[in-house]
Amino acid sequence: MAGASQEHMAEKRKFQAIKGTRDLLPPETELWNHVEQTAREVFGTFGFGEIRLPIFEPTELFARSIGTDTDVVAKEMYSFEDYDTSELLELLESRKAALAWVDSPVSPPYGPLGAGAQAIFQPFSTAIGNVVRLGLDAFQKGRIPRTPDNERLLTGLKDGIGTFVGSINSRSLSENRQAVNSLKGLVSQLRFGDSLCLRPEATASVCRAYIEHGMLGLAQPVKLYYTGPMFRRERPQKGRYRQFYQIGAEALEAITPNTDATKSLGKDAAVDAEVIEMVMTYFARLGLEGVQLDINSIGHSAPECRRGYVEKLKAALEKVKGQLGADSQRRIETNPLRVLDSKLESEQAIIEKLPRIGDHLCADCAKHYAEVKRQLELRGVAYKENWRLVRGLDYYMRTTFEITARGLGSQNAVCGGGRYDGLVELLGGPPTKGIGFAIGEDRVILSLLEAGKGSAAQGRDVYIAWMGEKARATAIRAARDLRQAGFRVELPPVEQKFGKALGQADKLGARYALILGEDEVASGEWTVKTLADGTQRKVREQGLVESLRAGSKRQEV
Ligand code: ATP
Ligand code: MG
C-alpha cells in the first residue's frame, strides 16, 4: 500500500523552475530578440564580431580572474566536480558511507569504551579503509586528480585510520567521535574530478579564448561581443536572478614592447571612449529611458597609485569602524574599496568624508583619465564623474563605468564595465590590454517594459477558417502561399464551425479571417473578413497576397 501511494505522489509532483530562474515567454521573447538583434547591429557597425562561449568552464578560471575575495567567487558560483561516475562507483559509495556514518548512542558516555568499541565503529573504519584503498588505486591510475592535496589527504587518511583503529578501545566515546569527525574532514576534502562551474560572467572566458586561439596574431584590437546566460547564487528579487542574461563586449589588444607611453595612453583613452560611445549608442537605439553614465578611474595597482590610496582609505576606515555596519566592517579587511559602494543610509555621511581616489592617482593614470573625459566630450557622450564608483570584480583598472536606467528600483545598474590591462597575462597569456562591459539584459528588458515599450501580443495576420473536407487542400495551399509571403498564418488542423473559427481568430488577435467554404472553393471567389471592423470582401486566389499586403499597409499608416 505504502509503495503504491508513494508512486501516486510521484506522479502528481509538480515541477517548477528552480528558484532564481524563469521561463521567458511570448510575447516578451519578441522584445528579447529585438534587444539582442539591435546589439548585433549596433556592435557590428563598430567592428565587433560575435563570440559564442561555453556555459561552463574550470572554476579556477574565475577564481584567478575575478578574485577569491569577491562575493561572486566566494559565495555565488555553481560549481561541481566533473568525473566519470562509472569509473569511480565504489569509491563514491565508500565516500558516501564514510561521510554519512554516525554512531548510535551508547552509555556510559565517559571513560574508555573498552572491547565494545570495535563493534560500534566497525562500519566507519571499514568505509574509511575502502576510501583509502580505492582512493590510492584511483590516484595511481590517474582517475582522480593527481594533485599534491589529494596525495596528502590519502596519506593522512591511511595513517589516521591506523591510529584510530589502534586506540579505539582506550578512548572515550567523545574522543572517538572527535577522531571520526577529523577523518570525515579529510575525506570531504578529497577531489575526485576537476572543479567546473557555470560561468558567473564572460570576460574571463573571452580572455581564455583570446589566448587559446592565438588571437594576438590578428589585427589588434580584437573586438568581440557575446550574449547569453550567466549564473550567480544571489538572493532573487526584482532585477536579480540566479540565471540572468548578459550582453557584453571586449576589445583586447596585445601590448607591443617599446611603444611610446604617452602615445599609448592617448590611444587607450580613445578606445575606452569608443567602447562607451558604442554602448550608449545602443541604449539610445533601444529607446532606453533615464540613462545615466557614471565614470571613474580606479588607477592601477601600484604603491604610488591605487595600492597607496587603499592603504590611506583603510586607515581612515579604521578610525570610523565603530560607526559602520557589519558588512562594511568586514570589507575594511577583505576589500576596502567596496565600502564606497555601500547603499546603507547611516554610512553615507561618513563615506563622503573619506579620502578620494582622484586625489591619489599616479601621473599616468590621471593623464589617461583626463583624456578619456576629453574623448567622451568629443563624441558628445554625456557622463557624470562618480568617485565612489568601484567594480566588484578584482581585475579592473583605470577606467570604470556604470550605466543606470529608469524603472528598476534599487537594481538600476544596466551595465558595468572598465579597463582590465593585465588580465590576459594573469590567465597565462601574453601582455595584453583590455576594455569591456557587460549589460544586464534582464534589467534592460524590465526598463523597456516599464516604459511601455514591450511589443504587442504576438498576433496572427491571417486565420484560415475552412469548412468542409473539400476546402482542406485549398486551405493548405493558401496557408503555404501566405507564409511564403511572410504573413503569420494560423491554419486550424480540423475544420471548425464558422462561429468557433471567428472566436478563435479573435482570441489569437488575428487581423483577417480567410473564409474558405465549399462555395468559395467552387467559385474561386474567396472571402476575406477584416476582424477589426467586420467588413468583408471577395478576392481571387492570384490576388490574395497583394490584397492583404495593401490592406496591411493601409492599417499601418
Ligand atoms: P550589481 O551591483 O547590480 O550586483 P554587479 O556589479 O554584480 O551588479 P557585473 O558583474 O558588473 O554586476 O555585471 C554587469 C551587469 O549585469 C550589472 O550591471 C547588472 O545589470 C547585471 N547583473 C549582475 N548580476 C545580476 C543578477 N543576479 N541578475 C540580473 N542581472 C544581473
Ligand atoms: Mg552583484
Short mmCIF file of N, CA, C and O and ligand atoms in Angstrom, two decimals, residues 22 72 76 200-201 230-235 237-246 338 341 343 390-393 395-396 401-403 410-417 437-444, ligand 1:
data_model
loop_
_atom_site.label_atom_id
_atom_site.label_comp_id
_atom_site.label_asym_id
_atom_site.label_seq_id
_atom_site.Cartn_x
_atom_site.Cartn_y
_atom_site.Cartn_z
N ARG A 22 13.81 31.50 -14.54
CA ARG A 22 12.44 31.67 -15.00
C ARG A 22 12.34 31.42 -16.49
O ARG A 22 13.34 31.45 -17.21
N VAL A 72 31.19 37.06 -5.67
CA VAL A 72 30.90 36.14 -6.77
C VAL A 72 31.63 34.82 -6.58
O VAL A 72 31.03 33.74 -6.60
N GLU A 76 28.92 32.73 -4.67
CA GLU A 76 27.81 32.71 -5.61
C GLU A 76 27.97 31.75 -6.79
O GLU A 76 27.12 31.69 -7.66
N PRO A 200 29.84 32.72 -14.12
CA PRO A 200 29.15 33.84 -13.50
C PRO A 200 29.26 35.12 -14.33
O PRO A 200 28.58 36.10 -14.06
N GLU A 201 30.12 35.11 -15.32
CA GLU A 201 30.33 36.26 -16.21
C GLU A 201 31.17 35.74 -17.38
O GLU A 201 31.55 34.58 -17.39
N MET A 230 24.19 33.85 -17.57
CA MET A 230 25.22 33.80 -16.53
C MET A 230 24.55 33.29 -15.26
O MET A 230 23.32 33.40 -15.12
N PHE A 231 25.36 32.78 -14.34
CA PHE A 231 24.78 32.13 -13.16
C PHE A 231 25.46 32.61 -11.88
O PHE A 231 26.68 32.52 -11.75
N ARG A 232 24.66 33.13 -10.97
CA ARG A 232 25.20 33.51 -9.66
C ARG A 232 24.15 33.18 -8.62
O ARG A 232 22.98 33.51 -8.79
N ARG A 233 24.61 32.58 -7.51
CA ARG A 233 23.65 32.19 -6.49
C ARG A 233 23.39 33.38 -5.56
O ARG A 233 23.92 33.44 -4.46
N GLU A 234 22.59 34.32 -6.05
CA GLU A 234 22.27 35.51 -5.28
C GLU A 234 20.85 35.39 -4.74
O GLU A 234 20.11 34.49 -5.13
N ARG A 235 20.46 36.33 -3.86
CA ARG A 235 19.09 36.32 -3.38
C ARG A 235 18.18 36.89 -4.46
O ARG A 235 18.33 38.05 -4.84
N GLN A 237 15.39 38.72 -6.50
CA GLN A 237 14.48 39.84 -6.31
C GLN A 237 14.31 40.52 -7.67
O GLN A 237 14.89 40.06 -8.64
N LYS A 238 13.51 41.58 -7.69
CA LYS A 238 13.29 42.25 -8.98
C LYS A 238 14.64 42.66 -9.59
O LYS A 238 15.43 43.34 -8.95
N GLY A 239 14.89 42.24 -10.81
CA GLY A 239 16.15 42.61 -11.47
C GLY A 239 17.36 41.83 -10.99
O GLY A 239 18.49 42.16 -11.36
N ARG A 240 17.16 40.82 -10.17
CA ARG A 240 18.29 40.00 -9.72
C ARG A 240 17.87 38.53 -9.74
O ARG A 240 16.93 38.15 -9.05
N TYR A 241 18.54 37.75 -10.53
CA TYR A 241 18.17 36.35 -10.70
C TYR A 241 19.40 35.47 -10.57
O TYR A 241 20.52 35.96 -10.56
N ARG A 242 19.17 34.18 -10.46
CA ARG A 242 20.31 33.26 -10.38
C ARG A 242 20.78 32.83 -11.76
O ARG A 242 21.93 32.53 -11.97
N GLN A 243 19.85 32.75 -12.69
CA GLN A 243 20.25 32.68 -14.10
C GLN A 243 19.78 33.98 -14.73
O GLN A 243 18.59 34.28 -14.75
N PHE A 244 20.73 34.77 -15.18
CA PHE A 244 20.38 36.04 -15.81
C PHE A 244 21.16 36.13 -17.12
O PHE A 244 21.96 35.27 -17.44
N TYR A 245 20.88 37.19 -17.87
CA TYR A 245 21.44 37.25 -19.22
C TYR A 245 22.29 38.50 -19.40
O TYR A 245 21.89 39.57 -18.97
N GLN A 246 23.41 38.32 -20.00
CA GLN A 246 24.25 39.49 -20.26
C GLN A 246 24.54 39.61 -21.76
O GLN A 246 24.60 38.62 -22.49
N ARG A 338 35.24 48.39 -1.71
CA ARG A 338 33.82 48.07 -1.80
C ARG A 338 32.98 48.82 -0.77
O ARG A 338 31.76 48.94 -0.94
N ASP A 341 30.92 51.55 -2.11
CA ASP A 341 29.75 51.09 -2.82
C ASP A 341 28.49 51.04 -1.96
O ASP A 341 27.39 50.90 -2.47
N LYS A 343 25.20 51.17 0.14
CA LYS A 343 23.96 51.92 -0.04
C LYS A 343 23.32 52.23 1.32
O LYS A 343 22.26 52.84 1.38
N VAL A 390 33.25 51.87 -7.88
CA VAL A 390 34.29 50.83 -7.96
C VAL A 390 33.59 49.59 -8.49
O VAL A 390 32.38 49.50 -8.50
N ARG A 391 34.33 48.64 -8.98
CA ARG A 391 33.68 47.45 -9.52
C ARG A 391 33.89 46.28 -8.56
O ARG A 391 34.88 46.24 -7.84
N GLY A 392 32.96 45.34 -8.58
CA GLY A 392 33.03 44.21 -7.66
C GLY A 392 34.07 43.17 -8.06
O GLY A 392 34.42 42.31 -7.28
N LEU A 393 34.57 43.25 -9.27
CA LEU A 393 35.49 42.22 -9.74
C LEU A 393 36.91 42.78 -9.67
O LEU A 393 37.15 43.94 -9.98
N TYR A 395 39.64 42.51 -11.37
CA TYR A 395 40.59 42.74 -12.46
C TYR A 395 40.55 44.15 -13.08
O TYR A 395 41.34 44.46 -13.95
N TYR A 396 39.64 44.99 -12.65
CA TYR A 396 39.55 46.30 -13.29
C TYR A 396 40.68 47.25 -12.91
O TYR A 396 41.24 47.18 -11.82
N PHE A 401 33.16 52.22 -15.42
CA PHE A 401 31.91 52.95 -15.66
C PHE A 401 30.71 52.08 -15.36
O PHE A 401 30.80 50.85 -15.31
N GLU A 402 29.62 52.75 -15.12
CA GLU A 402 28.37 52.05 -14.84
C GLU A 402 27.25 52.88 -15.44
O GLU A 402 27.31 54.11 -15.42
N ILE A 403 26.28 52.20 -16.00
CA ILE A 403 25.15 52.91 -16.60
C ILE A 403 23.88 52.48 -15.88
O ILE A 403 23.67 51.29 -15.64
N SER A 410 16.01 49.62 -6.82
CA SER A 410 17.41 49.70 -6.37
C SER A 410 18.36 48.91 -7.28
O SER A 410 19.56 49.15 -7.28
N GLN A 411 17.81 47.97 -8.06
CA GLN A 411 18.69 47.24 -9.02
C GLN A 411 18.72 48.00 -10.35
O GLN A 411 18.27 47.50 -11.36
N ASN A 412 19.23 49.23 -10.33
CA ASN A 412 19.07 50.06 -11.53
C ASN A 412 20.30 50.10 -12.43
O ASN A 412 20.32 50.80 -13.42
N ALA A 413 21.36 49.33 -12.08
CA ALA A 413 22.53 49.29 -12.96
C ALA A 413 22.24 48.37 -14.13
O ALA A 413 21.94 47.19 -13.94
N VAL A 414 22.30 48.89 -15.34
CA VAL A 414 22.06 48.05 -16.52
C VAL A 414 23.35 47.68 -17.23
O VAL A 414 23.35 46.85 -18.14
N CYS A 415 24.45 48.29 -16.84
CA CYS A 415 25.71 47.97 -17.50
C CYS A 415 26.88 48.35 -16.60
O CYS A 415 26.87 49.39 -15.95
N GLY A 416 27.85 47.46 -16.53
CA GLY A 416 29.07 47.76 -15.79
C GLY A 416 30.26 47.42 -16.67
O GLY A 416 30.22 46.46 -17.43
N GLY A 417 31.30 48.24 -16.56
CA GLY A 417 32.44 47.92 -17.41
C GLY A 417 33.69 48.62 -16.96
O GLY A 417 33.68 49.40 -16.01
N PHE A 437 32.56 45.70 -21.29
CA PHE A 437 31.42 45.94 -20.42
C PHE A 437 30.49 44.75 -20.50
O PHE A 437 30.59 43.92 -21.41
N ALA A 438 29.60 44.68 -19.51
CA ALA A 438 28.54 43.67 -19.54
C ALA A 438 27.23 44.36 -19.22
O ALA A 438 27.11 45.08 -18.22
N ILE A 439 26.26 44.13 -20.09
CA ILE A 439 24.93 44.71 -19.91
C ILE A 439 24.03 43.66 -19.28
O ILE A 439 24.05 42.50 -19.69
N GLY A 440 23.26 44.04 -18.28
CA GLY A 440 22.26 43.14 -17.70
C GLY A 440 21.02 43.18 -18.57
O GLY A 440 20.21 44.10 -18.46
N GLU A 441 20.87 42.18 -19.41
CA GLU A 441 19.77 42.20 -20.38
C GLU A 441 18.40 42.15 -19.69
O GLU A 441 17.47 42.84 -20.10
N ASP A 442 18.31 41.34 -18.62
CA ASP A 442 17.03 41.26 -17.89
C ASP A 442 16.56 42.64 -17.46
O ASP A 442 15.38 42.96 -17.53
N ARG A 443 17.51 43.44 -16.97
CA ARG A 443 17.14 44.77 -16.46
C ARG A 443 16.79 45.72 -17.60
O ARG A 443 15.91 46.57 -17.47
N VAL A 444 17.49 45.60 -18.72
CA VAL A 444 17.15 46.42 -19.89
C VAL A 444 15.71 46.13 -20.30
O VAL A 444 14.91 47.05 -20.54
P1 ATP B 1 25.09 44.61 -9.07
O1 ATP B 1 25.85 45.61 -8.27
O2 ATP B 1 23.80 45.11 -9.58
O3 ATP B 1 25.00 43.29 -8.38
P2 ATP B 1 27.44 43.71 -10.43
O4 ATP B 1 28.45 44.75 -10.12
O5 ATP B 1 27.45 42.45 -9.68
O6 ATP B 1 25.97 44.35 -10.37
P3 ATP B 1 28.51 43.00 -13.01
O7 ATP B 1 29.13 41.75 -12.53
O8 ATP B 1 29.36 44.13 -13.38
O9 ATP B 1 27.39 43.44 -11.98
O10 ATP B 1 27.52 42.65 -14.21
C1 ATP B 1 27.10 43.65 -15.14
C2 ATP B 1 25.59 43.80 -15.16
O11 ATP B 1 24.95 42.53 -15.12
C3 ATP B 1 25.02 44.54 -13.96
O12 ATP B 1 25.10 45.92 -14.13
C4 ATP B 1 23.59 44.07 -13.97
O13 ATP B 1 22.83 44.81 -14.90
C5 ATP B 1 23.69 42.66 -14.46
N1 ATP B 1 23.60 41.69 -13.36
C6 ATP B 1 24.56 41.33 -12.48
N2 ATP B 1 24.11 40.39 -11.63
C7 ATP B 1 22.81 40.15 -11.97
C8 ATP B 1 21.78 39.28 -11.49
N3 ATP B 1 21.99 38.45 -10.48
N4 ATP B 1 20.58 39.32 -12.10
C9 ATP B 1 20.34 40.15 -13.14
N5 ATP B 1 21.26 40.98 -13.65
C10 ATP B 1 22.48 40.99 -13.08
#
